[in-house]
Every structure is written in C-alpha cells, then in structure tokens.
XYZ file of C-alpha atoms in Angstrom:
646
model
C 78.588 52.776 18.498
C 75.294 54.683 18.636
C 71.834 54.344 17.139
C 69.300 57.063 16.336
C 65.614 56.689 17.064
C 62.758 58.858 15.842
C 59.830 59.339 18.250
C 56.172 59.790 17.149
C 56.412 63.584 17.531
C 59.265 63.646 15.013
C 61.990 64.321 17.573
C 65.161 62.235 17.439
C 67.316 60.761 20.195
C 70.676 59.049 20.282
C 71.484 55.965 22.385
C 74.255 53.373 22.601
C 73.664 50.373 20.375
C 71.973 47.592 22.368
C 69.906 49.948 24.554
C 66.602 48.301 25.548
C 63.138 49.711 25.020
C 62.708 49.950 28.786
C 65.923 51.968 29.163
C 64.748 54.394 26.489
C 61.382 54.775 28.249
C 63.176 55.420 31.545
C 65.370 58.083 29.937
C 62.205 59.914 28.897
C 60.517 59.653 32.297
C 60.065 57.385 35.320
C 56.284 57.429 34.940
C 56.514 56.326 31.323
C 58.908 53.519 32.258
C 56.460 52.330 34.910
C 53.508 52.305 32.483
C 55.419 50.967 29.469
C 54.318 47.524 28.269
C 55.904 47.080 24.838
C 57.632 48.973 22.052
C 57.274 49.366 18.314
C 60.366 49.587 16.125
C 59.812 50.364 12.443
C 56.212 49.177 12.692
C 56.947 45.891 14.476
C 55.694 45.437 18.061
C 58.372 43.964 20.331
C 58.993 43.139 23.982
C 59.782 46.120 26.195
C 63.209 44.665 27.027
C 64.186 44.209 23.371
C 67.656 45.610 22.698
C 67.766 47.935 19.706
C 70.624 47.325 17.300
C 69.886 49.842 14.530
C 68.253 53.190 13.739
C 64.446 53.060 13.733
C 61.149 54.841 14.149
C 60.218 54.154 17.746
C 57.054 54.074 19.863
C 56.390 53.107 23.460
C 53.077 51.380 24.190
C 51.273 51.746 27.528
C 47.920 50.552 28.845
C 46.255 53.339 26.859
C 47.403 52.067 23.446
C 45.947 49.167 21.489
C 49.493 47.857 21.003
C 49.967 47.888 24.771
C 46.593 46.312 25.439
C 47.181 43.545 22.901
C 50.553 42.773 24.486
C 48.878 42.596 27.903
C 46.122 40.371 26.497
C 48.668 38.090 24.835
C 50.443 37.625 28.158
C 47.077 37.133 29.879
C 46.454 34.227 27.502
C 49.784 32.670 28.533
C 48.829 33.095 32.181
C 45.490 31.378 31.478
C 47.346 28.526 29.759
C 49.711 28.200 32.710
C 46.790 28.106 35.145
C 44.956 25.504 33.068
C 47.991 23.206 32.925
C 48.486 23.427 36.667
C 44.845 22.624 37.438
C 44.282 20.205 34.550
C 47.657 18.682 33.532
C 46.143 16.498 30.787
C 45.036 19.541 28.760
C 46.931 19.914 25.485
C 47.517 23.558 24.596
C 47.022 24.438 20.940
C 47.211 28.189 20.328
C 45.992 31.448 21.786
C 46.479 34.902 20.349
C 45.387 38.316 21.488
C 42.661 40.046 19.497
C 41.438 43.637 19.320
C 38.953 42.790 22.099
C 40.883 40.507 24.437
C 42.295 37.032 23.912
C 41.391 33.382 23.565
C 43.013 30.018 24.257
C 42.351 26.878 22.209
C 42.991 23.526 23.838
C 42.234 19.825 23.591
C 40.771 17.971 26.549
C 38.620 14.917 27.216
C 36.863 17.028 29.838
C 34.133 19.417 28.679
C 34.673 22.754 30.374
C 31.874 25.192 31.273
C 31.750 28.692 32.802
C 31.285 26.941 36.161
C 35.007 26.133 35.968
C 35.978 29.788 35.613
C 36.149 30.767 39.329
C 38.763 28.091 40.097
C 40.783 28.986 36.997
C 40.580 32.729 37.760
C 41.776 32.057 41.313
C 44.883 30.315 39.978
C 45.363 33.125 37.427
C 45.301 35.706 40.227
C 48.043 33.781 42.060
C 50.271 33.816 38.974
C 49.738 37.567 38.533
C 50.436 38.151 42.229
C 53.784 36.313 41.992
C 54.917 38.836 39.335
C 56.924 36.151 37.549
C 59.579 37.311 35.107
C 58.756 36.622 31.445
C 61.770 35.880 29.274
C 62.087 35.362 25.521
C 64.590 32.839 24.176
C 65.535 31.742 20.695
C 66.467 28.058 20.611
C 67.140 25.442 17.920
C 64.053 23.681 16.585
C 65.481 20.359 17.779
C 65.585 21.637 21.364
C 62.048 23.029 21.067
C 60.772 19.649 19.873
C 62.010 18.096 23.125
C 60.222 20.759 25.186
C 56.912 20.014 23.451
C 57.446 16.360 22.533
C 53.964 15.330 23.714
C 52.105 18.175 21.997
C 51.163 17.500 18.360
C 49.951 21.078 17.857
C 53.310 22.577 18.827
C 55.080 19.984 16.683
C 53.028 21.117 13.695
C 54.055 24.738 14.307
C 57.664 23.613 14.598
C 57.395 21.848 11.232
C 56.609 25.216 9.644
C 59.359 27.019 11.554
C 61.852 24.377 10.451
C 60.636 24.615 6.853
C 61.290 28.369 6.941
C 64.754 27.698 8.418
C 64.043 29.906 11.422
C 64.971 29.425 15.078
C 62.174 28.582 17.504
C 61.089 31.328 19.888
C 59.871 30.335 23.351
C 58.761 32.370 26.344
C 59.480 31.250 29.899
C 57.249 32.486 32.709
C 59.500 32.127 35.745
C 60.705 28.530 35.950
C 57.164 27.166 35.907
C 55.881 27.504 32.353
C 57.165 27.660 28.784
C 55.334 28.091 25.484
C 56.236 28.268 21.827
C 55.388 31.835 20.829
C 56.597 34.704 18.649
C 55.515 37.310 21.234
C 55.514 40.090 22.165
C 54.874 39.807 25.909
C 54.961 41.850 29.097
C 58.159 41.909 31.178
C 56.403 40.099 34.043
C 53.025 38.639 35.027
C 52.378 41.403 37.564
C 51.650 43.878 34.780
C 48.732 41.775 33.459
C 46.263 43.467 35.826
C 42.871 41.889 36.455
C 42.068 38.966 34.154
C 38.472 37.930 33.502
C 37.294 34.824 31.647
C 34.250 35.589 29.528
C 32.881 32.568 27.726
C 33.666 29.177 26.235
C 33.040 27.916 22.720
C 34.220 25.282 20.277
C 36.714 25.895 17.486
C 38.543 23.864 14.886
C 42.308 23.676 14.861
C 43.468 26.423 12.515
C 39.847 27.248 11.696
C 39.523 24.240 9.385
C 36.429 22.059 9.890
C 38.433 19.069 8.621
C 40.654 19.309 11.699
C 39.968 18.281 15.278
C 37.427 20.293 17.234
C 38.932 22.058 20.229
C 37.578 24.021 23.177
C 38.165 27.774 23.288
C 38.088 30.061 26.323
C 37.759 33.814 25.722
C 38.987 36.407 28.175
C 40.112 39.984 28.701
C 42.243 41.908 31.189
C 42.503 45.456 32.477
C 45.041 47.414 34.473
C 42.474 48.343 37.138
C 39.497 46.399 38.467
C 37.226 49.432 38.014
C 37.951 49.272 34.266
C 36.870 45.631 34.271
C 33.669 46.553 36.133
C 32.910 49.233 33.523
C 33.615 46.725 30.748
C 31.241 44.150 32.253
C 28.532 46.798 32.574
C 29.040 47.801 28.932
C 28.917 44.161 27.816
C 25.584 43.740 29.589
C 24.255 46.775 27.706
C 25.679 45.448 24.436
C 23.949 42.116 25.036
C 20.637 43.886 25.655
C 21.089 45.923 22.468
C 22.315 43.072 20.273
C 20.359 43.490 17.039
C 19.875 39.723 16.749
C 18.154 39.577 20.138
C 16.124 42.744 19.549
C 15.208 41.595 16.048
C 13.690 38.444 17.491
C 12.085 40.059 20.559
C 10.496 42.845 18.494
C 9.486 40.685 15.508
C 11.687 42.655 13.099
C 13.370 39.929 11.054
C 14.003 36.210 10.868
C 16.717 33.977 9.439
C 15.203 30.639 8.397
C 17.651 27.739 8.542
C 15.774 25.736 5.915
C 16.165 28.610 3.442
C 19.826 29.333 4.141
C 22.258 31.510 6.129
C 22.482 35.219 5.400
C 19.051 35.339 3.749
C 16.829 37.747 5.659
C 13.061 37.509 6.076
C 11.680 40.934 6.937
C 8.627 40.464 9.165
C 5.725 42.969 9.005
C 7.271 45.292 11.601
C 10.706 45.093 9.998
C 9.198 45.800 6.602
C 7.620 48.979 7.992
C 11.054 50.180 9.185
C 12.662 49.237 5.885
C 10.022 51.048 3.830
C 10.114 54.119 6.093
C 13.870 54.427 5.542
C 13.545 53.789 1.829
C 10.757 56.336 1.367
C 12.791 58.906 3.301
C 15.833 58.273 1.105
C 13.783 58.489 -2.094
C 12.125 61.713 -0.972
C 15.433 63.237 0.149
C 17.424 62.206 -2.888
C 14.765 63.474 -5.280
C 15.308 66.909 -3.714
C 19.052 66.460 -4.205
C 18.613 65.825 -7.922
C 18.639 62.030 -8.133
C 16.569 60.077 -10.655
C 15.218 56.654 -9.662
C 15.919 53.597 -11.791
C 15.276 49.866 -11.477
C 17.536 47.195 -12.945
C 17.457 43.392 -13.459
C 18.729 40.858 -10.922
C 20.781 38.821 -13.400
C 23.000 39.442 -16.405
C 25.096 37.627 -18.964
C 28.636 37.049 -17.751
C 30.088 39.426 -20.351
C 29.004 42.445 -18.293
C 31.181 41.348 -15.378
C 34.088 40.549 -17.679
C 33.852 44.106 -18.989
C 33.823 45.520 -15.460
C 36.596 43.074 -14.477
C 34.570 42.043 -11.436
C 34.659 38.421 -12.570
C 38.418 37.970 -12.365
C 38.658 40.299 -9.361
C 35.474 39.581 -7.411
C 34.595 36.021 -8.479
C 35.011 34.488 -5.006
C 32.269 36.793 -3.689
C 29.817 35.972 -6.492
C 27.346 33.106 -6.655
C 27.929 30.422 -9.267
C 26.570 31.150 -12.753
C 23.319 29.792 -14.186
C 23.091 28.249 -17.649
C 20.275 29.902 -19.607
C 19.869 29.058 -23.287
C 23.485 27.940 -23.433
C 24.865 31.169 -21.940
C 26.186 31.877 -18.454
C 24.210 34.354 -16.351
C 25.223 35.733 -12.963
C 23.045 37.140 -10.203
C 24.366 40.630 -9.558
C 26.601 41.300 -6.542
C 26.545 45.049 -7.191
C 24.503 47.590 -9.165
C 27.316 49.582 -10.795
C 27.492 47.887 -14.228
C 23.705 48.096 -14.595
C 23.670 51.849 -14.042
C 26.525 52.181 -16.537
C 24.324 50.388 -19.078
C 21.557 52.940 -18.510
C 23.997 55.787 -19.120
C 25.269 54.061 -22.257
C 21.776 53.413 -23.649
C 21.311 57.051 -24.714
C 23.433 59.691 -26.422
C 24.657 62.025 -23.675
C 25.688 65.678 -23.742
C 27.463 67.830 -21.177
C 24.044 69.440 -20.671
C 22.786 66.122 -19.220
C 25.470 66.120 -16.542
C 25.634 65.594 -13.695
C 23.332 62.588 -14.132
C 22.545 61.004 -10.767
C 20.990 57.520 -11.028
C 19.678 56.032 -7.778
C 18.240 52.641 -6.922
C 17.446 50.629 -3.819
C 18.910 47.685 -5.696
C 18.985 44.051 -4.631
C 22.426 42.435 -4.613
C 23.575 38.941 -3.715
C 27.084 38.117 -2.565
C 28.610 34.844 -1.522
C 29.842 35.248 2.034
C 31.568 32.388 3.840
C 29.178 30.783 6.342
C 31.508 31.609 9.224
C 31.491 35.313 8.322
C 27.694 35.683 8.275
C 26.421 37.630 11.301
C 22.757 38.546 11.792
C 21.977 41.572 9.628
C 25.546 42.837 9.529
C 26.972 40.300 7.079
C 24.411 38.705 4.768
C 24.158 37.119 1.331
C 21.094 38.982 0.092
C 20.924 42.738 0.557
C 19.124 45.846 -0.648
C 21.371 48.858 -1.081
C 20.823 52.628 -1.011
C 22.901 52.858 -4.169
C 23.548 55.588 -6.724
C 26.054 56.534 -9.389
C 26.786 60.088 -10.436
C 28.075 60.691 -13.961
C 29.731 64.083 -14.273
C 32.486 66.097 -15.912
C 35.962 66.521 -14.409
C 35.007 70.095 -13.497
C 31.911 68.908 -11.600
C 33.520 65.954 -9.794
C 34.848 67.745 -6.701
C 31.591 69.583 -5.949
C 29.572 66.421 -6.582
C 31.708 64.425 -4.165
C 31.415 67.150 -1.534
C 27.626 66.996 -2.002
C 27.794 63.242 -1.325
C 29.600 63.967 1.954
C 26.961 66.571 2.878
C 24.193 64.061 2.160
C 25.808 61.610 4.581
C 26.035 64.341 7.197
C 22.352 65.207 6.725
C 21.238 61.601 7.141
C 23.388 61.108 10.232
C 22.181 64.325 11.860
C 18.544 63.357 11.324
C 19.188 59.990 12.982
C 21.162 61.400 15.901
C 24.399 59.736 14.777
C 27.157 61.977 16.097
C 30.033 59.503 16.311
C 31.359 58.913 12.829
C 34.643 59.168 10.998
C 35.947 58.933 7.452
C 38.771 56.841 6.090
C 40.335 57.787 2.766
C 41.635 54.602 1.165
C 44.334 55.025 -1.464
C 46.175 52.435 -3.521
C 49.612 51.034 -2.917
C 51.483 51.581 -6.206
C 53.508 48.419 -5.508
C 50.415 46.195 -5.387
C 49.247 44.353 -8.497
C 45.603 44.172 -7.410
C 44.804 47.640 -8.771
C 43.695 48.158 -12.374
C 44.205 51.159 -14.625
C 47.281 53.226 -15.380
C 49.363 55.570 -13.243
C 47.886 58.745 -14.765
C 44.327 57.573 -14.097
C 45.063 56.806 -10.438
C 46.936 60.059 -9.942
C 44.015 62.083 -11.276
C 41.377 60.132 -9.298
C 43.304 60.503 -6.042
C 43.908 64.207 -6.671
C 40.184 64.789 -7.279
C 39.274 62.984 -4.073
C 41.943 64.719 -1.998
C 40.748 68.099 -3.298
C 37.148 67.223 -2.400
C 38.125 66.124 1.105
C 40.179 69.277 1.647
C 37.432 71.607 0.417
C 34.747 69.814 2.440
C 36.580 70.584 5.673
C 35.869 67.139 7.132
C 38.384 65.217 9.205
C 39.643 61.929 7.859
C 42.449 59.427 8.140
C 44.389 57.994 5.200
C 44.608 54.237 4.671
C 47.195 53.145 2.138
C 46.519 50.010 0.091
C 42.788 50.033 0.899
C 41.325 51.432 -2.333
C 38.871 49.575 -4.555
C 40.598 47.867 -7.478
C 39.373 50.622 -9.820
C 39.601 53.779 -7.706
C 40.175 55.511 -4.349
C 37.339 55.428 -1.835
C 36.006 56.943 1.353
C 34.582 54.637 4.024
C 32.175 56.158 6.552
C 32.600 54.505 9.963
C 29.706 55.102 12.355
C 29.517 54.291 16.065
C 26.426 53.258 17.963
C 25.789 54.654 21.447
C 27.430 51.540 22.927
C 30.620 52.172 20.969
C 30.286 49.415 18.374
C 31.714 50.590 15.057
C 30.126 49.863 11.696
C 31.251 50.553 8.138
C 28.102 52.302 6.950
C 28.981 53.122 3.373
C 31.705 53.237 0.762
C 32.008 56.074 -1.757
C 34.369 56.179 -4.718
C 35.687 58.378 -7.501
C 36.080 56.156 -10.544
C 37.931 57.007 -13.766
C 38.247 53.344 -14.755
C 34.765 51.924 -15.411
C 33.694 54.682 -17.793
C 36.447 53.689 -20.199
C 35.810 49.963 -19.727
C 32.138 50.378 -20.647
C 32.757 52.921 -23.394
C 30.719 55.626 -21.650
C 30.912 58.990 -23.381
C 29.265 62.385 -23.554
C 29.653 65.252 -26.000
C 31.461 68.210 -24.475
C 30.743 71.873 -25.049
C 33.508 71.855 -27.673
C 31.841 69.025 -29.604
C 34.460 66.449 -28.592
C 33.693 63.098 -26.906
C 34.709 62.629 -23.262
C 34.507 59.868 -20.653
C 32.522 60.896 -17.551
C 33.826 60.717 -14.006
C 31.748 58.192 -12.042
C 31.030 58.671 -8.344
C 29.773 55.587 -6.500
C 27.847 56.314 -3.291
C 25.540 54.581 -0.802
C 25.011 56.825 2.263
C 22.608 54.491 4.071
C 24.459 51.358 3.002
C 22.238 48.290 2.870
C 18.892 47.992 4.629
C 20.238 44.960 6.419
C 23.376 46.464 7.911
C 21.865 49.891 8.558
C 18.778 48.576 10.345
C 21.052 46.253 12.328
C 23.003 49.341 13.374
C 19.852 51.335 14.191
C 18.455 48.497 16.321
C 21.578 48.619 18.481
C 21.930 52.402 18.361
C 18.372 53.033 19.549
C 18.151 49.859 21.639
C 14.921 49.046 19.800
C 13.397 52.391 20.888
C 13.059 53.913 17.436
C 12.071 57.540 16.847
C 8.336 57.881 16.331
C 8.541 58.042 12.536
C 10.479 54.752 12.342
C 8.505 52.833 14.979
C 6.452 49.964 13.509
C 3.609 50.744 15.944
C 3.557 54.429 16.808
C 0.535 54.625 19.099
C -1.192 51.904 21.085
C -4.563 52.624 22.650
C -5.621 50.617 25.710
C -9.176 50.595 26.998
C -10.063 50.101 30.645
C -13.063 47.990 29.599
C -14.823 47.006 26.382
C -17.503 49.677 26.804
C -14.881 52.269 25.790
C -13.830 50.379 22.638
C -16.117 52.384 20.360
C -14.454 55.697 21.283
C -11.002 54.121 21.052
C -11.752 52.657 17.616
C -12.901 56.047 16.361
C -9.552 57.511 17.469
C -7.651 54.691 15.744
C -9.516 55.472 12.495
C -8.653 59.175 12.754
C -5.019 58.361 13.437
C -4.790 55.993 10.499
C -6.295 58.699 8.277
C -3.623 61.105 9.575
C -0.870 58.646 8.607
C -0.251 57.406 12.144
C 0.374 53.696 12.734
C -2.057 53.094 15.589
C -3.713 50.005 17.028
C -6.108 49.122 19.835
C -5.370 46.672 22.633
C -8.830 45.695 23.889
C -7.830 42.443 25.566
C -9.439 41.652 28.891
C -6.167 42.331 30.688
C -5.403 44.954 33.317
C -4.047 48.322 32.194
C -0.687 47.704 33.957
C -0.367 44.437 32.014
C -1.188 46.157 28.705
C 1.268 48.969 29.461
C 3.992 46.476 30.328
C 3.438 44.566 27.089
C 3.574 47.790 25.063
C 6.806 48.789 26.796
C 8.380 45.415 26.014
C 7.415 45.934 22.372
C 9.008 49.427 22.505
C 5.797 51.217 21.478
C 6.666 54.936 21.867
C 3.184 56.324 22.706
C 0.602 54.569 24.898
C -2.906 55.948 25.400
C -5.235 54.867 28.179
C -8.953 55.257 27.467
C -11.470 55.226 30.313
C -14.692 56.949 31.305
C -13.080 60.379 31.890
C -11.429 60.352 28.460
C -14.644 59.348 26.671
C -16.699 62.046 28.411
C -14.131 64.811 27.775
C -12.921 63.722 24.315
C -9.378 63.394 25.640
C -6.645 60.800 26.036
C -4.254 59.872 28.851
C -0.718 59.582 27.482
C 2.284 57.628 28.693
C 5.468 57.683 26.592
C 8.118 55.000 26.422
C 10.654 57.433 27.888
C 8.488 58.031 30.980
C 6.444 61.169 30.237
C 2.845 61.084 31.535
C 0.019 63.515 30.729
C -3.715 63.311 31.409
C -6.530 65.219 29.749
C -4.888 65.744 26.356
C -7.410 66.887 23.754
C -7.593 63.995 21.292
C -7.690 66.113 18.117
C -4.686 68.203 19.165
C -2.783 65.076 20.178
C -3.362 63.508 16.749
C -2.239 66.719 15.073
C 0.938 66.862 17.192
C 1.817 63.228 16.503
C 1.237 63.601 12.761
C 3.490 66.661 12.665
C 6.211 64.861 14.640
C 6.129 61.968 12.165
C 6.132 64.264 9.152
C 9.199 66.137 10.419
C 10.954 62.861 11.296
C 11.862 64.238 14.711
C 14.172 62.249 16.955
C 12.111 62.807 20.103
C 8.507 63.455 21.108
C 7.760 66.059 23.765
C 4.313 66.509 25.278
C-alpha cells in the first residue's frame, strides 16, 4: 500500500505506507537527510523518524527553519534536565518547552541556583551531546507512566490530565539514562543538539499561576555551530546595551513609578521633548495630507461601547466602570467611537468626503501585570490615531494613501526593515461580527488596495479585528527586534452600528466606509522602538539636547552664552556646560548623554568668532564660523535629516 505526500513546492511523491520522515529526506538527498531535524505532516511537527501512515502535506525541517530550531531547543531542554538530575539528583523536574528564542526548564529544588553553577552544568551537557545518545519516543499506558514518575508530583498532575482525556502517555528515552514525560517532537539523537548555552536564571510559578509553588527556571539556547553561538552572544550584548528600559533610565527619558502603578509612564523633560517633536511632525505632515485635528473626552457612558460592541468583545481589556450620577462611565480604551460621534454630529454630504479626523488621543487599557514591559506594553498610551470616512469608490485610494504615509514616515526615520501582514477572518470562527456580504466586500476592498499599492505582504487567516480585516505593520530595529508598529483597518461594520450616513450625489443616504489608521502607533511603543533602533543616538531633530557648548574656563562664558541665545532663537535646543571640569570630562559626559553636537569654546574661538565642533559619531572640525554653523544646524533640524555632516 502506498501513500502520497505533497512537498512545499507543490510536487508530489509516492512512498510505501510506513516510510519514515528520515527515509523520505534521504530519498531526496543525502545532504538533506544529514541536516534534517524534524518533519511537518499536515501542519503538525513530528519526530524525524515518525512513520507516515497516510497522505499528507509534508515538510522537512533543518537547522535553518524555526520548526527545526524549536525541535533542537526542545531536545536541548531535555539534555539540560538530564544533566541537572545527574549533578543534583534531588531536583524535581516540572516542565520545559522550547520557545521562539530558545528554551527553559522549570524545576523545584531546596538549593538556590545561580549563574555560577552554569559552567559545571554546561560541562555535563557537553558530555551528553558528545555521547550522541539515541532519543526514542514511546507511547505507554498511564499506569506505567505513573510508576516511572511516582516521586514527581508535577508529572503526576500532567498524567491526571492525560488520563482524563483518555490518551496514552508519551515518554522520550535518551539512551538508557534518562526518561521524561513529553509530547515531543525531538531530535533523533543528542549529537544533533550542537552547542548548548545557559543564559540566565529566574523564578516562575508552576503553570504561571501565582497561587502555585514558586519554581526556579533556567533559560538557554543552542546552535549547530559554535560560531553561531558567538554571534548570538555578541548580538545579545548589543541588545542589552540598546534595551529601551536601560536607555530610558540612563538618558532621563521616562520613568515608571511603582507607587503610581505598572504600565503608567512618566515622561521626563527630555522624553517629553522627543514625544512633542514626533507629535508636531505628525500634525504638520498629516495636515498636508488632508487630515483635520480633533480632541475628544477621556470617558464616556457605557452605551457608546455597547453600540460599538467593544464591551462584550473587549471588556477584559477595559478598566472597570465608574459610577457617575447613577450611570456607568468607562475610560476609553480606543478613540474610534468618539470620532464616529463627531462624524454623526453633523449632516454629511458626499462633498464632505473623504473626511479624515486625526487625534493624538489618550487611551487606557487593562493589561495583565505580567504582560507589561517598559514602553512596549503599557496601560496608559497616546496614539497617533485617525479615522477616514469615505465612499466605496474612494476607499481603495484612501487605503493606499495610508500605506504611502507609513512608507514616508519610515523612510524619514531610516526604518528599512518592515513588513505587512494582511489579517483576514476565519469564516468558521464566531468571534467576528457582521454578515457574510459585509466581510466579503471589506476583504475585497483591502485586497484590491494591497494589490494596487504594489507592496509585499503575507496573509494571516483568523487574525482580523472582530469588525473588519486589517493590516499590521511589523518594523525591525537595527538589532533585529520586531515590533508591531501600527494596525490599519477597513471597516464596514461600525458605520452601520453608529448610524453614520451621508447624502450621495443621487440624493440617497449611504453608510461611509471607515478606515482606521495609526502609522506611528503609540508614543510609548514607538519611542521605545526608536530608543533601541538608534541606540539612544537620535537624529539631531529628535535629540532632547541638540548642541552642548563647553568652555575651557569661565572667562569664555559670556561668548558661549551669546551663542546659546542665538541658537535658542534659531530653534536649536542648546545649553552651556560651564562647570569647573576639564574639557575631556565634559566631552565624556556629553557623549554618555548622547548629545549629537559638542562645541568647545576657548580663546581662539572667542577671538575669531568661531567654534570647535566634535560630533557624537566622531567628526571633528576647528575654526567653524559660528553664524554659519548655527544656520547649518537650524536647516538640518528643519529638514529632519537623519545625519549631520560638517
């Protein structure tokens, strides 16, 4: 009996029933068989040696694929567990999955482990890898599995669930030395796990529930080659240096005050300058693109969110209501319904469309404490929001214009690594509102816009908003960290819910298409991204302090102060450092604060009416005419240039 498999390129092959994934890889090529780590059959990742019993869509995962890496990392976690049990037999293993960035192992122990223990553990890990022990999957009765793990309460709890589901227990043996309860998949042997590195240790609750026992957690990662690990470690060091939380503190950008609450950002003076510079740029740009600014309240009666259906759909992400005069009011988690109210407040004609309403609106969302991360996930945020109300005929061009606006912003900020994900609904899911015809039309409009725009995108099924398809813009910082910068939607649902109408050219009443867009996302997330992207070295126009003057002695302060005044008049953020410190010390301090332009003022500069310039990126120039320098800096700021050249 034969089975038919379909490969990723669409080609089909025929094999005897019971052929393993490894045998299929070998039939394609010896090199592929050597590099193969796991397979995917009809979307499910399985062990390489899995025997195929039916027709399927088939993939082979190697070290280059995330599926292959995650299989390697899963096995690396088992190897770590095996090493821990050999060195510390009293440790009770709990669980340890792979992640998209490595793996971790949770365990219970009376001993508190630290990174100082890592060298000994890594030495034992290397021995297990060197032995190239065979890894074998077995399905056994739950009763037999209970005997294997009779002294481990965590495994017994997992077995309770397996038994409840009336499933067999799956265990993996590593040679004859180690066995664990696990669904897999895993590598064929330990020798394929490469170089394993332990990264850090933390605490974690069993199953993520603070009511359960607190465990210890070791994080790690592995690579096929040691040089890949070395590159990873170097990148991690750069990531640590660019971490927006560290830079935010070092550069006095923002603060999170524990007494006030998690996810509530205090913008310090320098951070406020960055925030306002971005906001002013967006307002200036969007005015040229035909947007009208509005400002809306922070709270509303609950009826507004019942109309929008956010309350039944989005309630878990909203703060609890307030009782005001016997009525429930909610603080807004989004601006959309408020802009709809502005549209509804006046009689509208087709001549008024497209109507583009923009607001840097404050929103508050309830995020779980464990999900809050610096500026990237907060509870209070200010969003570069807008809603475009237009006719069906205008919708495609308006959405393309939204894409072009994103591209303009990204180009100006030197963001070259970005991608777009088109999220559509899953017709089988009940989470989506509206009828079939509405969704069909909305998705067709968006698909037409994407096609005409010429941009590349990937399609994500079952990722749409509950009221319409959306495009997510994913941007990458220079260190490769990916951020969801903005979400943009075509909405044929809310207009009907709110009773929004305009009079068409034929005198009939129509519901407008609504486009939701926020190219710069929230101040919080976007500035967090920019901190990491620029490493704190902002372009001149975004830098909180653009020029710092440093005098050799106090007798040159008068000249320096006169230059500061001229710079301030020219719209340059300049300040004087006249401390009784050496110039090298002043320069070093300015560099640590990421000040882009540093001017040294001494006797020669005063006599000649010049300045001596040092830039943060290492350019040095003496004898620059002060007036021309001020003019050049002002022009650079006005043009919002990415770099400054002498």
